[in-house]
PDB file of C-alpha atoms in Angstrom:
ATOM      1  CA  UNK A   1     -29.258  12.888  41.257  1.00  0.00           C
ATOM      2  CA  UNK A   2     -32.458  11.194  39.288  1.00  0.00           C
ATOM      3  CA  UNK A   3     -31.984  13.572  36.458  1.00  0.00           C
ATOM      4  CA  UNK A   4     -28.405  12.703  36.026  1.00  0.00           C
ATOM      5  CA  UNK A   5     -29.030   9.154  35.763  1.00  0.00           C
ATOM      6  CA  UNK A   6     -32.135   9.802  33.346  1.00  0.00           C
ATOM      7  CA  UNK A   7     -29.880  12.131  31.014  1.00  0.00           C
ATOM      8  CA  UNK A   8     -27.683   9.543  30.865  1.00  0.00           C
ATOM      9  CA  UNK A   9     -29.867   6.670  30.327  1.00  0.00           C
ATOM     10  CA  UNK A  10     -31.519   8.949  27.375  1.00  0.00           C
ATOM     11  CA  UNK A  11     -28.146   9.588  25.875  1.00  0.00           C
ATOM     12  CA  UNK A  12     -26.842   5.920  26.032  1.00  0.00           C
ATOM     13  CA  UNK A  13     -30.182   4.858  23.937  1.00  0.00           C
ATOM     14  CA  UNK A  14     -29.728   7.532  21.594  1.00  0.00           C
ATOM     15  CA  UNK A  15     -26.200   6.953  21.086  1.00  0.00           C
ATOM     16  CA  UNK A  16     -27.231   3.131  20.522  1.00  0.00           C
ATOM     17  CA  UNK A  17     -29.347   4.066  18.107  1.00  0.00           C
ATOM     18  CA  UNK A  18     -26.672   6.100  15.924  1.00  0.00           C
ATOM     19  CA  UNK A  19     -24.346   3.287  16.243  1.00  0.00           C
ATOM     20  CA  UNK A  20     -27.231   0.744  14.633  1.00  0.00           C
ATOM     21  CA  UNK A  21     -27.671   3.283  11.834  1.00  0.00           C
ATOM     22  CA  UNK A  22     -24.521   3.477  11.019  1.00  0.00           C
ATOM     23  CA  UNK A  23     -23.462  -0.102  10.761  1.00  0.00           C
ATOM     24  CA  UNK A  24     -26.664  -1.268   8.762  1.00  0.00           C
ATOM     25  CA  UNK A  25     -25.849   0.236   5.908  1.00  0.00           C
ATOM     26  CA  UNK A  26     -22.243  -1.565   5.817  1.00  0.00           C
ATOM     27  CA  UNK A  27     -23.958  -4.964   6.638  1.00  0.00           C
ATOM     28  CA  UNK A  28     -26.295  -4.788   3.648  1.00  0.00           C
ATOM     29  CA  UNK A  29     -23.614  -3.276   1.490  1.00  0.00           C
ATOM     30  CA  UNK A  30     -21.366  -6.373   2.077  1.00  0.00           C
ATOM     31  CA  UNK A  31     -24.255  -8.623   1.677  1.00  0.00           C
ATOM     32  CA  UNK A  32     -25.456  -7.081  -1.521  1.00  0.00           C
ATOM     33  CA  UNK A  33     -21.426  -7.742  -3.049  1.00  0.00           C
ATOM     34  CA  UNK A  34     -21.367 -11.373  -1.872  1.00  0.00           C
ATOM     35  CA  UNK A  35     -22.681 -12.374  -5.294  1.00  0.00           C
ATOM     36  CA  UNK A  36     -19.770 -10.589  -6.981  1.00  0.00           C
ATOM     37  CA  UNK A  37     -16.798 -11.876  -4.741  1.00  0.00           C
ATOM     38  CA  UNK A  38     -15.019 -12.846  -8.362  1.00  0.00           C
ATOM     39  CA  UNK A  39     -14.497  -9.281  -8.992  1.00  0.00           C
ATOM     40  CA  UNK A  40     -13.355  -8.683  -5.507  1.00  0.00           C
ATOM     41  CA  UNK A  41     -10.445 -11.399  -6.064  1.00  0.00           C
ATOM     42  CA  UNK A  42      -9.168  -8.807  -8.801  1.00  0.00           C
ATOM     43  CA  UNK A  43      -7.792  -5.687  -7.327  1.00  0.00           C
ATOM     44  CA  UNK A  44      -8.680  -2.495  -9.005  1.00  0.00           C
ATOM     45  CA  UNK A  45      -6.420  -1.418 -11.345  1.00  0.00           C
ATOM     46  CA  UNK A  46      -4.699   1.524  -9.673  1.00  0.00           C
ATOM     47  CA  UNK A  47      -4.983   5.233 -10.766  1.00  0.00           C
ATOM     48  CA  UNK A  48      -1.357   6.101 -11.720  1.00  0.00           C
ATOM     49  CA  UNK A  49       0.307   9.213 -13.153  1.00  0.00           C
ATOM     50  CA  UNK A  50       2.091   7.961 -16.481  1.00  0.00           C
ATOM     51  CA  UNK A  51       5.701   9.801 -15.597  1.00  0.00           C
ATOM     52  CA  UNK A  52       7.450   8.045 -18.816  1.00  0.00           C
ATOM     53  CA  UNK A  53      10.344   5.981 -19.218  1.00  0.00           C
ATOM     54  CA  UNK A  54      14.168   6.412 -18.670  1.00  0.00           C
ATOM     55  CA  UNK A  55      17.157   4.028 -19.778  1.00  0.00           C
ATOM     56  CA  UNK A  56      18.773   2.387 -16.954  1.00  0.00           C
ATOM     57  CA  UNK A  57      22.627   1.722 -16.098  1.00  0.00           C
ATOM     58  CA  UNK A  58      22.264  -1.608 -18.234  1.00  0.00           C
ATOM     59  CA  UNK A  59      20.614  -0.028 -20.781  1.00  0.00           C
ATOM     60  CA  UNK A  60      17.084  -1.313 -20.100  1.00  0.00           C
ATOM     61  CA  UNK A  61      14.153   1.136 -20.470  1.00  0.00           C
ATOM     62  CA  UNK A  62      12.270   1.284 -17.024  1.00  0.00           C
ATOM     63  CA  UNK A  63       9.049   3.310 -16.379  1.00  0.00           C
ATOM     64  CA  UNK A  64       9.729   6.295 -14.045  1.00  0.00           C
ATOM     65  CA  UNK A  65       8.150   6.045 -10.742  1.00  0.00           C
ATOM     66  CA  UNK A  66       4.605   7.076 -10.618  1.00  0.00           C
ATOM     67  CA  UNK A  67       2.349   8.358  -7.773  1.00  0.00           C
ATOM     68  CA  UNK A  68      -0.641   5.695  -7.534  1.00  0.00           C
ATOM     69  CA  UNK A  69      -3.350   4.821  -4.977  1.00  0.00           C
ATOM     70  CA  UNK A  70      -2.139   1.225  -4.624  1.00  0.00           C
ATOM     71  CA  UNK A  71       0.488  -0.782  -5.795  1.00  0.00           C
ATOM     72  CA  UNK A  72       0.599  -1.044  -9.564  1.00  0.00           C
ATOM     73  CA  UNK A  73       1.554  -4.228 -11.229  1.00  0.00           C
ATOM     74  CA  UNK A  74       5.017  -4.460 -12.018  1.00  0.00           C
ATOM     75  CA  UNK A  75       6.395  -1.972  -9.049  1.00  0.00           C
ATOM     76  CA  UNK A  76       9.119  -3.297  -7.392  1.00  0.00           C
ATOM     77  CA  UNK A  77       9.374  -0.768  -4.361  1.00  0.00           C
ATOM     78  CA  UNK A  78       7.886   2.263  -2.712  1.00  0.00           C
ATOM     79  CA  UNK A  79       9.564   5.474  -2.577  1.00  0.00           C
ATOM     80  CA  UNK A  80       9.691   7.720   0.589  1.00  0.00           C
ATOM     81  CA  UNK A  81       7.379  10.381  -1.242  1.00  0.00           C
ATOM     82  CA  UNK A  82       4.792   7.881  -1.711  1.00  0.00           C
ATOM     83  CA  UNK A  83       5.629   7.082  -5.587  1.00  0.00           C
ATOM     84  CA  UNK A  84       5.915   3.468  -6.820  1.00  0.00           C
ATOM     85  CA  UNK A  85       9.257   2.281  -8.775  1.00  0.00           C
ATOM     86  CA  UNK A  86       9.682   0.153 -11.026  1.00  0.00           C
ATOM     87  CA  UNK A  87      13.385  -0.104 -10.924  1.00  0.00           C
ATOM     88  CA  UNK A  88      15.375  -3.301 -12.018  1.00  0.00           C
ATOM     89  CA  UNK A  89      18.353  -2.641  -9.756  1.00  0.00           C
ATOM     90  CA  UNK A  90      18.798  -2.005  -6.284  1.00  0.00           C
ATOM     91  CA  UNK A  91      21.281   1.069  -6.827  1.00  0.00           C
ATOM     92  CA  UNK A  92      20.009   4.126  -7.383  1.00  0.00           C
ATOM     93  CA  UNK A  93      16.343   3.150  -6.701  1.00  0.00           C
ATOM     94  CA  UNK A  94      13.830   6.098  -5.545  1.00  0.00           C
ATOM     95  CA  UNK A  95      16.652   8.671  -5.902  1.00  0.00           C
ATOM     96  CA  UNK A  96      15.227  12.210  -6.112  1.00  0.00           C
ATOM     97  CA  UNK A  97      12.090  10.551  -4.481  1.00  0.00           C
ATOM     98  CA  UNK A  98      13.278  10.737  -1.018  1.00  0.00           C
ATOM     99  CA  UNK A  99      15.059   7.467  -1.105  1.00  0.00           C
ATOM    100  CA  UNK A 100      13.721   3.814  -0.402  1.00  0.00           C
ATOM    101  CA  UNK A 101      10.473   3.321   1.938  1.00  0.00           C
ATOM    102  CA  UNK A 102      10.452  -0.535   1.263  1.00  0.00           C
ATOM    103  CA  UNK A 103      10.519  -3.257  -1.261  1.00  0.00           C
ATOM    104  CA  UNK A 104       7.414  -4.986  -2.565  1.00  0.00           C
TER     105      UNK A 104
END
């Protein structure tokens, strides 16, 4: 019984040291980034694939849906396949892209 208790005590001590070691770099990076909060207010420009444009039913030139890490500026919807749509009309938005996931 003493061995089990000693093993549990040792394991909990090692585990707590691992947790402390993992949380320290995160807090240091947060404190190091505080002087540059003005950059954090502006979201980074998402890396997108440029798929060109198309002419919609109203004769307007619109960007084709793009695959991006996050919603790009001007996107109006996210499609079910993960692409972002720039559609200016609700009809047909995200067709050929699995349908509409949600409006932005």
